[in-house]
Coordinates of C-alpha atoms in Angstrom, one line a residue:
M1 CA -40.9 -37.4 9.3
T2 CA -41.1 -40.9 10.8
E3 CA -38.1 -43.0 11.6
E4 CA -39.0 -45.4 8.8
L5 CA -39.2 -42.6 6.3
V6 CA -35.8 -41.2 7.3
R7 CA -34.3 -44.8 6.9
T8 CA -35.9 -45.2 3.5
R9 CA -34.5 -41.8 2.2
A10 CA -31.0 -42.6 3.4
T11 CA -31.1 -46.1 1.8
R12 CA -32.1 -44.5 -1.5
A13 CA -29.3 -42.0 -1.2
V14 CA -26.8 -44.9 -0.8
G15 CA -28.1 -46.6 -3.9
R16 CA -27.9 -43.6 -6.2
T17 CA -24.7 -41.9 -5.0
F18 CA -21.9 -44.3 -5.7
G19 CA -19.6 -41.3 -6.6
S20 CA -20.7 -39.6 -3.3
G21 CA -20.2 -42.7 -1.1
S22 CA -18.7 -40.7 1.7
I23 CA -21.9 -38.7 2.2
A24 CA -24.0 -41.9 1.9
V25 CA -21.9 -43.6 4.6
F26 CA -22.2 -40.4 6.7
L27 CA -26.0 -40.6 6.4
A28 CA -26.1 -44.4 7.1
A29 CA -23.8 -44.1 10.1
A30 CA -25.7 -41.2 11.7
V31 CA -29.3 -41.8 10.7
L32 CA -29.9 -45.5 10.2
T33 CA -29.9 -46.2 13.9
E34 CA -32.9 -47.1 16.0
P35 CA -33.8 -44.4 18.4
Q36 CA -33.0 -45.4 22.0
A37 CA -36.0 -44.0 23.7
A38 CA -35.6 -46.7 26.3
L39 CA -32.5 -45.0 27.7
A40 CA -34.4 -43.0 30.1
E41 CA -36.1 -46.2 31.4
Q42 CA -32.7 -47.9 32.4
P43 CA -32.4 -48.8 36.0
A44 CA -30.6 -46.3 38.2
S45 CA -27.9 -49.0 39.0
T46 CA -27.0 -49.2 35.3
A47 CA -24.0 -46.9 34.3
P48 CA -25.2 -44.2 32.1
A49 CA -24.0 -44.4 28.5
K50 CA -21.4 -42.0 27.3
P51 CA -23.1 -39.0 25.5
A52 CA -23.3 -40.2 21.9
A53 CA -23.8 -38.5 18.6
Q54 CA -27.2 -40.2 18.4
G55 CA -29.3 -37.7 16.6
A56 CA -26.6 -35.0 16.8
L57 CA -23.7 -33.7 14.7
G58 CA -20.2 -34.5 15.9
V59 CA -17.8 -31.5 15.8
K60 CA -14.1 -31.5 16.6
L61 CA -12.7 -28.1 17.8
S62 CA -9.1 -26.9 17.7
L63 CA -9.2 -23.4 19.0
G64 CA -5.5 -22.8 19.7
Q65 CA -4.7 -19.3 21.0
S66 CA -7.8 -17.8 19.5
G67 CA -9.5 -17.2 22.8
F68 CA -12.8 -18.7 21.8
D69 CA -14.7 -20.9 24.2
A70 CA -15.5 -24.4 22.9
S71 CA -19.0 -24.6 24.3
T72 CA -19.8 -21.1 22.9
V73 CA -18.6 -22.1 19.4
R74 CA -20.6 -25.4 19.5
S75 CA -23.7 -23.5 20.7
A76 CA -23.3 -21.0 17.8
I77 CA -23.0 -23.8 15.3
A78 CA -26.0 -25.6 16.7
Q79 CA -28.1 -22.5 16.5
E80 CA -27.1 -21.8 12.9
L81 CA -27.8 -25.4 11.8
G82 CA -30.8 -26.0 14.1
V83 CA -29.5 -29.4 15.2
A84 CA -27.8 -30.7 18.3
V85 CA -24.0 -30.5 18.2
V86 CA -21.7 -32.7 20.4
D87 CA -18.0 -33.2 20.8
A88 CA -16.9 -35.7 18.2
D89 CA -14.3 -37.0 20.6
D90 CA -17.1 -38.4 22.7
D91 CA -17.8 -41.0 20.0
P92 CA -14.3 -42.3 18.9
A93 CA -15.9 -44.9 16.7
S94 CA -17.5 -42.4 14.5
S95 CA -15.8 -42.0 11.1
V96 CA -17.6 -38.9 10.0
W97 CA -17.4 -35.5 11.6
L98 CA -16.7 -31.8 11.1
E99 CA -13.4 -30.3 12.3
V100 CA -13.4 -26.6 13.1
R101 CA -9.9 -25.0 13.5
V102 CA -9.5 -21.4 14.8
E103 CA -5.8 -21.3 15.6
T104 CA -5.6 -17.5 15.5
A105 CA -8.3 -14.8 16.1
D106 CA -8.3 -13.7 12.4
R107 CA -8.8 -17.0 10.4
A108 CA -10.9 -20.1 10.6
S109 CA -11.2 -23.3 8.6
V110 CA -13.8 -26.1 8.6
N111 CA -13.1 -29.6 7.3
Y112 CA -15.6 -32.4 6.6
R113 CA -14.2 -35.9 7.1
S114 CA -15.9 -38.8 5.6
S115 CA -15.7 -42.5 6.3
D116 CA -13.5 -43.2 3.4
G117 CA -10.9 -40.6 4.6
R118 CA -11.9 -37.9 2.1
S119 CA -11.7 -34.4 3.5
V120 CA -13.4 -31.3 2.1
G121 CA -12.7 -27.9 3.7
R122 CA -13.2 -24.2 3.5
S123 CA -11.2 -21.4 5.2
I124 CA -12.0 -17.7 5.7
E125 CA -10.7 -14.6 7.3
L126 CA -12.5 -13.5 10.4
P127 CA -13.8 -10.0 11.3
A128 CA -12.0 -8.2 14.1
Q129 CA -15.2 -7.9 16.1
R130 CA -15.6 -10.9 18.4
E131 CA -19.4 -11.4 17.9
R132 CA -19.1 -11.2 14.2
A133 CA -16.2 -13.6 14.1
L134 CA -18.2 -16.2 16.1
E135 CA -21.1 -15.8 13.7
T136 CA -18.8 -16.2 10.7
I137 CA -17.4 -19.4 12.2
A138 CA -21.0 -20.8 12.6
L139 CA -21.9 -19.7 9.1
L140 CA -18.9 -21.4 7.6
A141 CA -19.5 -24.6 9.5
S142 CA -23.2 -24.6 8.5
N143 CA -22.2 -24.0 4.8
V144 CA -19.8 -27.0 4.8
A145 CA -22.2 -29.3 6.7
R146 CA -25.1 -28.5 4.4
N147 CA -23.1 -28.9 1.2
E148 CA -21.4 -32.2 2.1
A149 CA -24.2 -33.8 4.2
A150 CA -27.4 -32.1 3.3
E151 CA -29.7 -35.1 3.9
L152 CA -28.1 -35.9 7.2
I153 CA -28.7 -32.3 8.4
E154 CA -32.3 -32.5 7.2
A155 CA -32.8 -35.7 9.1
L156 CA -31.2 -34.3 12.2
E157 CA -33.4 -31.1 12.0
R158 CA -36.5 -33.2 11.9
R159 CA -35.3 -35.4 14.7
A160 CA -34.5 -32.3 16.7
A161 CA -38.0 -31.0 16.1
V162 CA -39.5 -34.3 17.3
A163 CA -37.2 -34.1 20.4
R164 CA -38.3 -30.6 21.2
A165 CA -41.9 -31.5 20.8
S166 CA -41.4 -34.4 23.3
G167 CA -39.5 -32.2 25.8
E168 CA -36.0 -33.6 25.0
T169 CA -32.7 -31.6 24.9
S170 CA -32.8 -28.5 22.6
P171 CA -30.7 -28.6 19.5
S172 CA -28.6 -25.7 20.7
A173 CA -27.2 -27.9 23.5
T174 CA -23.7 -29.0 22.9
R175 CA -24.0 -32.2 25.2
P176 CA -27.0 -34.1 26.5
G177 CA -26.9 -34.0 30.3
P178 CA -28.5 -36.3 32.9
A179 CA -32.3 -36.2 33.0
A180 CA -33.6 -33.6 35.4
P181 CA -36.3 -34.4 37.9
P182 CA -39.9 -33.6 36.9
A183 CA -40.9 -30.1 37.5
P184 CA -44.4 -28.5 37.6
V185 CA -45.6 -27.7 34.2
E186 CA -45.9 -23.9 33.7
P187 CA -47.2 -22.0 30.7
A188 CA -44.3 -21.4 28.4
P189 CA -43.4 -17.7 28.1
R190 CA -44.1 -16.0 24.8
P191 CA -41.0 -16.4 22.6
Q192 CA -39.0 -13.2 22.2
A193 CA -37.7 -12.4 18.8
K194 CA -33.9 -12.6 18.7
P195 CA -32.4 -9.3 17.6
P196 CA -30.7 -9.7 14.3
A197 CA -26.9 -10.0 14.6
S198 CA -24.8 -7.8 12.5
A199 CA -24.1 -9.7 9.3
P200 CA -20.4 -10.3 8.4
S201 CA -19.1 -8.3 5.5
S202 CA -19.3 -9.8 2.0
A203 CA -15.6 -10.4 2.1
N204 CA -16.1 -12.8 5.0
K205 CA -19.1 -14.8 3.9
P206 CA -18.5 -18.5 3.4
L207 CA -18.9 -19.5 -0.2
L208 CA -21.0 -22.3 -1.6
A209 CA -19.7 -25.0 -3.9
E210 CA -18.2 -24.2 -7.2
E211 CA -20.7 -26.2 -9.3
P212 CA -22.0 -25.5 -11.8
G213 CA -19.2 -22.9 -12.0
V214 CA -20.8 -20.8 -14.8
N215 CA -23.3 -18.0 -14.5
L216 CA -25.1 -15.6 -16.8
S217 CA -26.4 -12.4 -15.3
L218 CA -28.7 -9.6 -16.5
W219 CA -28.7 -7.5 -13.3
H220 CA -27.9 -9.4 -10.1
P221 CA -29.8 -11.3 -8.7
I222 CA -31.6 -11.7 -12.1
A223 CA -29.3 -14.5 -13.2
I224 CA -29.1 -18.2 -13.8
L225 CA -27.6 -18.4 -10.2
P226 CA -29.4 -15.8 -8.1
D227 CA -27.1 -16.6 -5.2
S228 CA -23.9 -16.1 -7.3
D229 CA -22.6 -13.7 -4.6
R230 CA -22.1 -16.8 -2.4
R231 CA -20.5 -18.9 -5.0
R232 CA -17.0 -19.6 -6.3
L233 CA -17.4 -19.5 -10.1
H234 CA -15.2 -20.2 -13.1
V235 CA -17.0 -18.0 -15.6
E236 CA -19.3 -15.0 -14.9
L237 CA -20.8 -13.2 -17.9
G238 CA -23.2 -10.3 -17.6
L239 CA -24.9 -7.4 -19.4
G240 CA -25.7 -5.0 -16.6
Y241 CA -24.5 -5.9 -13.1
S242 CA -22.7 -9.1 -12.1
R243 CA -21.8 -10.2 -8.6
A244 CA -19.9 -13.4 -7.6
G245 CA -18.4 -14.6 -4.4
A246 CA -15.1 -15.5 -6.0
I247 CA -13.7 -16.2 -9.5
E248 CA -11.2 -18.8 -10.6
G249 CA -11.3 -18.0 -14.2
M250 CA -13.0 -15.0 -15.9
A251 CA -15.7 -12.4 -15.1
V252 CA -16.9 -10.1 -17.9
N253 CA -19.7 -7.6 -17.8
A254 CA -20.7 -4.8 -20.2
L255 CA -21.3 -2.4 -17.3
F256 CA -20.4 -3.4 -13.8
A257 CA -18.8 -6.5 -12.3
R258 CA -18.2 -7.2 -8.6
L259 CA -16.4 -10.0 -6.7
D260 CA -16.9 -10.1 -3.0
Q261 CA -13.8 -12.2 -2.4
Q262 CA -10.9 -13.7 -4.2
L263 CA -10.0 -13.4 -7.9
E264 CA -7.7 -15.8 -9.7
G265 CA -7.9 -14.8 -13.3
M266 CA -9.4 -11.8 -15.0
L267 CA -12.2 -9.3 -14.3
V268 CA -13.3 -7.0 -17.2
A269 CA -16.1 -4.4 -16.9
G270 CA -17.2 -1.9 -19.4
L271 CA -17.7 0.8 -16.7
G272 CA -16.6 -0.4 -13.3
G273 CA -15.0 -3.5 -11.6
W274 CA -14.7 -4.3 -8.0
A275 CA -12.7 -7.2 -6.5
G276 CA -13.3 -7.4 -2.8
G277 CA -10.5 -9.9 -1.7
D278 CA -7.0 -11.0 -2.5
S279 CA -6.5 -11.1 -6.3
Q280 CA -4.1 -12.7 -8.7
G281 CA -4.6 -11.7 -12.3
M282 CA -6.0 -8.6 -14.1
I283 CA -8.8 -6.2 -13.2
T284 CA -10.0 -3.7 -15.8
G285 CA -12.8 -1.1 -15.9
G286 CA -13.7 1.4 -18.5
L287 CA -14.3 4.1 -15.9
G288 CA -12.6 2.7 -12.9
V289 CA -11.6 -0.3 -10.8
L290 CA -11.7 -1.0 -7.1
S291 CA -9.7 -3.8 -5.5
Q292 CA -9.1 -4.8 -1.9
G293 CA -6.6 -7.0 0.0
R294 CA -3.5 -8.1 -1.8
L295 CA -3.1 -7.8 -5.6
R296 CA -0.6 -9.6 -7.7
G297 CA -1.1 -8.7 -11.3
A298 CA -2.5 -5.6 -12.9
A299 CA -5.3 -3.1 -12.4
F300 CA -6.3 -0.7 -15.1
G301 CA -9.0 2.0 -14.8
G302 CA -10.1 4.5 -17.4
L303 CA -10.3 7.2 -14.8
L304 CA -9.7 5.6 -11.4
S305 CA -7.7 2.7 -10.1
L306 CA -8.1 2.3 -6.4
H307 CA -6.5 -0.5 -4.4
L308 CA -7.8 -0.3 -0.9
G309 CA -7.4 -2.3 2.3
R310 CA -10.2 -4.0 4.3
G311 CA -11.1 -2.2 7.4
S312 CA -13.6 0.1 9.1
G313 CA -14.0 2.7 6.4
P314 CA -16.9 3.2 4.0
Y315 CA -18.1 -0.2 2.6
G316 CA -15.7 -2.1 4.8
T317 CA -12.6 -0.4 3.3
D318 CA -9.7 1.5 4.7
A319 CA -8.4 3.9 2.1
W320 CA -4.9 4.3 3.7
A321 CA -3.8 1.0 5.0
G322 CA -3.9 -2.8 4.7
A323 CA -3.3 -3.6 1.1
S324 CA -0.2 -4.4 -1.1
L325 CA 0.3 -4.6 -4.8
E326 CA 2.8 -6.5 -6.9
G327 CA 2.5 -5.6 -10.5
I328 CA 1.1 -2.7 -12.5
Q329 CA -1.6 -0.1 -11.6
S330 CA -2.6 2.7 -13.9
A331 CA -5.5 5.1 -14.5
G332 CA -6.3 8.1 -16.6
L333 CA -6.9 10.4 -13.6
W334 CA -5.9 8.8 -10.2
S335 CA -4.2 5.6 -9.1
H336 CA -4.0 4.8 -5.4
A337 CA -2.7 1.8 -3.5
A338 CA -3.3 1.5 0.3
G339 CA 0.0 -0.3 1.0
D340 CA 3.4 -1.3 -0.4
L341 CA 3.8 -1.4 -4.1
V342 CA 6.4 -3.5 -6.0
G343 CA 6.2 -2.7 -9.7
V344 CA 4.7 0.3 -11.6
Q345 CA 2.0 2.9 -10.6
A346 CA 1.0 5.4 -13.2
A347 CA -1.8 8.0 -13.7
G348 CA -2.5 10.9 -16.0
G349 CA -3.4 13.1 -12.9
M350 CA -1.9 11.7 -9.7
S351 CA -0.5 8.5 -8.2
T352 CA -0.7 8.0 -4.5
L353 CA 0.7 5.2 -2.3
A354 CA 0.1 4.6 1.4
G355 CA 3.2 2.4 1.8
N356 CA 6.7 1.9 0.3
L357 CA 7.5 2.0 -3.4
T358 CA 9.9 -0.4 -5.0
G359 CA 9.8 0.3 -8.7
M360 CA 8.4 3.3 -10.7
Q361 CA 5.7 5.9 -9.9
A362 CA 4.7 8.3 -12.6
A363 CA 2.0 10.9 -13.0
G364 CA 1.2 14.1 -14.9
A365 CA 0.6 16.3 -11.8
L366 CA 1.4 14.6 -8.5
N367 CA 3.2 11.5 -7.1
W368 CA 2.7 10.9 -3.4
T369 CA 4.3 8.1 -1.4
Q370 CA 3.7 7.8 2.3
G371 CA 6.7 5.6 2.8
D372 CA 10.1 5.1 1.2
V373 CA 10.9 5.2 -2.5
E374 CA 13.3 2.8 -4.0
G375 CA 13.3 3.3 -7.8
F376 CA 12.0 6.2 -9.9
Q377 CA 9.5 9.0 -9.5
A378 CA 8.5 11.3 -12.3
A379 CA 5.7 14.0 -12.1
A380 CA 5.3 17.7 -11.9
V381 CA 5.3 17.3 -8.1
N382 CA 6.9 14.3 -6.4
I383 CA 6.5 13.8 -2.6
A384 CA 7.9 11.0 -0.5
R385 CA 7.6 11.2 3.2
G386 CA 10.2 8.5 3.7
S387 CA 13.6 8.2 2.2
T388 CA 14.5 8.0 -1.5
T389 CA 16.9 5.7 -3.2
G390 CA 17.1 6.2 -6.9
F391 CA 16.1 8.9 -9.3
V392 CA 13.4 11.7 -8.9
A393 CA 12.5 14.1 -11.7
G394 CA 10.0 16.8 -11.6
V395 CA 9.3 20.5 -11.2
V396 CA 9.1 20.2 -7.4
N397 CA 10.6 17.2 -5.6
L398 CA 10.0 16.7 -1.8
S399 CA 11.5 13.7 0.0
G400 CA 12.7 12.6 3.4
L401 CA 10.0 14.8 5.1
G402 CA 10.4 12.6 8.2
G403 CA 13.7 14.4 8.9
P404 CA 17.5 13.6 9.2
S405 CA 16.8 10.2 10.9
L406 CA 15.9 8.9 7.4
S407 CA 18.5 8.1 4.8
S408 CA 18.4 8.9 1.0
R409 CA 20.6 8.0 -1.9
G410 CA 20.4 9.0 -5.5
F411 CA 19.7 11.9 -7.9
E412 CA 17.1 14.6 -7.8
A413 CA 16.5 16.9 -10.8
G414 CA 13.9 19.7 -10.7
V415 CA 13.3 23.4 -10.4
V416 CA 13.0 23.0 -6.6
N417 CA 14.5 20.0 -4.8
I418 CA 14.0 19.5 -1.0
D419 CA 15.3 16.4 0.8
R420 CA 15.2 16.6 4.6
A421 CA 16.8 13.2 5.1
S422 CA 20.5 12.5 5.5
S423 CA 21.4 12.0 1.9
K424 CA 24.2 10.8 -0.4
G425 CA 24.0 11.9 -4.0
L426 CA 23.3 14.8 -6.3
Q427 CA 20.7 17.6 -6.4
V428 CA 20.4 19.6 -9.6
G429 CA 17.9 22.5 -9.8
V430 CA 17.3 26.2 -9.4
V431 CA 16.8 25.8 -5.6
N432 CA 18.3 22.8 -3.8
I433 CA 17.6 22.3 -0.1
S434 CA 18.8 19.2 1.9
G435 CA 19.5 17.9 5.3
P436 CA 22.9 16.6 6.1
Q437 CA 24.3 15.7 2.6
T438 CA 27.3 13.9 1.1
G439 CA 27.6 14.7 -2.6
A440 CA 26.9 17.8 -4.7
Q441 CA 24.3 20.5 -5.1
I442 CA 24.2 22.3 -8.5
G443 CA 21.8 25.3 -8.7
V444 CA 21.2 28.9 -8.3
V445 CA 20.6 28.6 -4.6
N446 CA 21.9 25.7 -2.6
I447 CA 21.0 25.2 1.1
S448 CA 22.0 22.3 3.3
D449 CA 22.2 21.5 7.0
E450 CA 25.7 20.4 6.4
L451 CA 27.3 19.5 3.1
D452 CA 30.3 17.1 2.7
G453 CA 30.9 17.7 -1.0
V454 CA 30.6 20.4 -3.6
P455 CA 28.0 23.2 -3.9
I456 CA 27.9 24.9 -7.3
G457 CA 25.6 27.9 -7.3
L458 CA 25.2 31.6 -7.0
V459 CA 24.2 31.3 -3.4
N460 CA 25.4 28.5 -1.2
L461 CA 24.3 28.3 2.4
G462 CA 24.7 25.6 5.0
G463 CA 25.7 24.6 8.5
N464 CA 29.3 24.3 7.4
T465 CA 29.3 27.2 4.9
H466 CA 31.3 30.3 5.7
T467 CA 30.0 33.5 4.2
S468 CA 32.3 36.6 3.9
M469 CA 32.3 40.0 2.3
V470 CA 35.1 40.8 -0.2
A471 CA 36.4 44.1 -1.5
F472 CA 39.1 44.2 -4.2
T473 CA 40.5 46.0 -7.2
T474 CA 41.7 44.9 -10.6
N475 CA 43.5 46.5 -13.5
R476 CA 40.2 46.5 -15.4
T477 CA 37.7 47.6 -12.7
P478 CA 39.3 49.4 -9.8
A479 CA 36.2 49.1 -7.5
N480 CA 34.7 45.7 -6.8
L481 CA 32.5 44.3 -4.0
G482 CA 31.4 40.7 -3.6
V483 CA 30.0 37.9 -1.4
K484 CA 32.0 34.7 -1.0
F485 CA 30.5 31.3 0.1
L486 CA 33.1 28.8 1.2
T487 CA 32.1 25.2 1.9
G488 CA 34.9 22.8 2.6
Y489 CA 37.3 22.8 -0.3
T490 CA 35.1 24.8 -2.7
F491 CA 33.8 28.4 -3.0
S492 CA 31.6 30.6 -5.1
M493 CA 31.6 34.3 -5.3
L494 CA 29.2 37.0 -6.6
S495 CA 30.7 40.4 -7.3
A496 CA 30.0 43.7 -9.0
G497 CA 32.7 46.1 -10.4
Y498 CA 32.8 49.7 -11.6
D499 CA 35.3 51.6 -13.8
P500 CA 34.6 55.3 -14.3
R501 CA 37.5 55.6 -16.8
G502 CA 36.9 52.7 -19.2
T503 CA 37.8 53.2 -22.9
S504 CA 36.6 51.7 -26.1
Q505 CA 37.7 52.7 -29.6
G506 CA 39.5 55.7 -28.1
N507 CA 36.4 56.9 -26.3
A508 CA 35.9 57.1 -22.5
H509 CA 33.1 55.1 -21.1
E510 CA 31.8 54.2 -17.6
V511 CA 31.9 50.4 -17.2
L512 CA 29.7 48.3 -14.9
Q513 CA 30.6 44.7 -14.5
S514 CA 28.8 41.8 -12.8
A515 CA 30.6 38.5 -12.3
I516 CA 30.4 35.0 -10.7
Q517 CA 33.3 32.7 -9.8
F518 CA 33.6 29.1 -8.8
G519 CA 36.8 27.7 -7.5
G520 CA 38.7 25.5 -5.1
H521 CA 40.1 26.3 -1.7
I522 CA 43.4 24.6 -0.8
P523 CA 44.4 25.5 2.8
F524 CA 48.0 25.6 4.1
A525 CA 49.8 26.6 7.2
G526 CA 46.6 26.9 9.1
R527 CA 45.8 30.5 7.9
G528 CA 46.7 30.5 4.3
A529 CA 45.0 29.2 1.1
I530 CA 45.5 28.9 -2.6
E531 CA 42.3 29.5 -4.6
P532 CA 42.2 28.7 -8.4
S533 CA 38.9 29.7 -10.0
V534 CA 37.0 30.2 -13.3
G535 CA 34.3 32.7 -13.8
Y536 CA 32.1 34.7 -16.0
A537 CA 31.5 38.5 -16.2
Y538 CA 29.2 40.7 -18.2
E539 CA 30.3 44.3 -18.9
T540 CA 27.9 47.2 -19.6
Y541 CA 29.0 50.5 -20.9
L542 CA 27.1 53.4 -19.2
S543 CA 27.2 56.1 -21.9
E544 CA 25.1 57.7 -24.6
L545 CA 26.9 55.6 -27.2
D546 CA 25.5 52.3 -28.4
A547 CA 25.8 49.7 -25.6
S548 CA 26.8 47.1 -28.2
V549 CA 30.2 48.8 -28.7
G550 CA 33.2 47.0 -27.1
A551 CA 33.4 43.8 -25.0
G552 CA 30.2 42.3 -23.6
H553 CA 31.0 38.8 -22.3
V554 CA 34.2 38.0 -20.4
A555 CA 35.6 34.6 -19.2
L556 CA 37.8 34.9 -16.1
Y557 CA 40.7 32.5 -15.3
R558 CA 42.2 33.5 -11.9
A559 CA 44.4 32.2 -9.1
A560 CA 44.7 33.9 -5.7
L561 CA 46.9 33.5 -2.6
G562 CA 45.2 34.5 0.6
W563 CA 46.2 34.8 4.3
H564 CA 44.0 35.3 7.4
F565 CA 45.5 37.3 10.2
I566 CA 42.5 36.4 12.3
P567 CA 39.5 34.2 11.3
E568 CA 37.4 37.3 10.7
L569 CA 39.9 39.2 8.5
G570 CA 42.3 38.3 5.7
V571 CA 44.0 39.6 2.6
F572 CA 44.5 38.1 -0.9
A573 CA 46.2 38.9 -4.2
G574 CA 46.6 37.2 -7.5
G575 CA 46.4 37.3 -11.3
G576 CA 44.9 35.7 -14.3
L577 CA 43.6 36.0 -17.8
R578 CA 40.5 37.7 -19.3
Q579 CA 39.0 36.3 -22.5
M580 CA 36.8 39.1 -23.9
I581 CA 34.1 38.4 -26.5
S582 CA 32.6 41.5 -28.1
H583 CA 29.0 41.8 -29.4
Q584 CA 30.5 41.6 -32.9
G585 CA 32.1 38.3 -32.1
D586 CA 35.7 39.5 -31.8
V587 CA 37.8 37.7 -29.2
T588 CA 40.7 39.3 -27.3
Y589 CA 42.8 38.4 -24.3
E590 CA 44.1 40.5 -21.5
A591 CA 46.2 39.8 -18.5
E592 CA 44.7 40.7 -15.1
G593 CA 45.9 41.5 -11.7
F594 CA 43.9 41.9 -8.5
G595 CA 44.1 42.2 -4.7
G596 CA 41.8 42.9 -1.8
V597 CA 40.5 42.1 1.7
E598 CA 38.1 39.5 3.0
A599 CA 36.1 40.2 6.2
F600 CA 33.8 38.1 8.5

């Protein structure tokens, strides 16, 4: 293209783009200038002119602590655009330029500034790999430049082609240097194909302009906008497979819908939906949904709802880190979030969370939380590797697996409850196991590292539980043996008794009795203790007569006074009341006296 033709096209652009005056001025300022071919013919005594933006694109760089080199960044932008790039600060009079800011190594922004002060910009997250990050910066700068000053870039490309043909500076140079002395002309080497650089992931591609903002798709890229994956749209409607760069509005597809970057609004897919960036709104898929980054809103999947991070895993994802969710996530089979969750996570099968839970987690089979739980867990099996604050209900509950260095508070109810953290609260189940605990354990078997509270169970074991053997006699069953578990100010005792001379309705019967007691332990004088208790006993008659004859259920109300001569040996005696309920429903009362020894 001749210089006259470039000038004519720019003049027409000014005349027809009143609403885009900034671009027209950019074109007029950078293109409608006579080429200064005579510069090389200036006398040596004349001071060389300051490198100007003549025939080049001015770029301001603000690289902060990113560690990128300015000349390297300009060179990458020049190669991507195919035009010369210079430092905009070398031409202070220029009122139009691109500004590239990379203050940190993980994010870049590019702004186009026009002569009327208008600024249009884009920003993007950068890949962790250095080479890919540099390429992403160049792609973003190229995108903004071509969108906002397309005709200028075209003119500069043609000027650069003319310059290369005449032996001038290549467009990849960031500054024109002083003319080099003539050198012998040698045959140019055969150009080598540049190896293709690894393309940035779809989540990092710079997006094109929003206009027209609406797209209809059959199966991407068979659509009104074939490059919709590089566009920020308001509405995306499709029948088979839709793909958009980002959505600020709504995306609906009968089968599959995919967004490479951000969602602000709603994504609905008949089978599967994928949002590849930070999202605010709702994502729904008939079979499943996949989201990445940060999600504020809701994600619903018929079978699967997976909220993953962005990383080095398959398809640029990291299944176990890097994402957070504020809102609701649910699925028929499996819900998973790769980060912290504030809100509700639910699934028919299992709910898993790679971070901390603040809210509720529910599932039919399994809840798994890698971090702490503050709220409510309900499933057949609940697992929290961190501490738990709140309520956990299930068949098997496991929490505080990180050990006593963690701290838990709340209530656990299940068949088996295991909390290895230092806890304050209540465990209710068949088997309760805890680390250091302040509170109560109610179950058949209660085990703790150390319990500052009340264990109520058949078997209570712990670091501060004293277990002893007991032998005693009563006026009902002369021979009794038992095991006593004493923890702090409470105890439980399991015992069995035998009476070879029991009577019922005037007949002699052998009586076998099994009993359990729960009571308090009130120490005095260093070696003595008063122990009131309540208990239950069941009596079986060992004879050929009907076992239903006579008393079957017995309530025991006792009080004992004990004294230990040495820690390993003591004696006790006391009395109480027996409330006997026969199999026929008759209730009778009988006074009871007892005494015995306690060893170990």
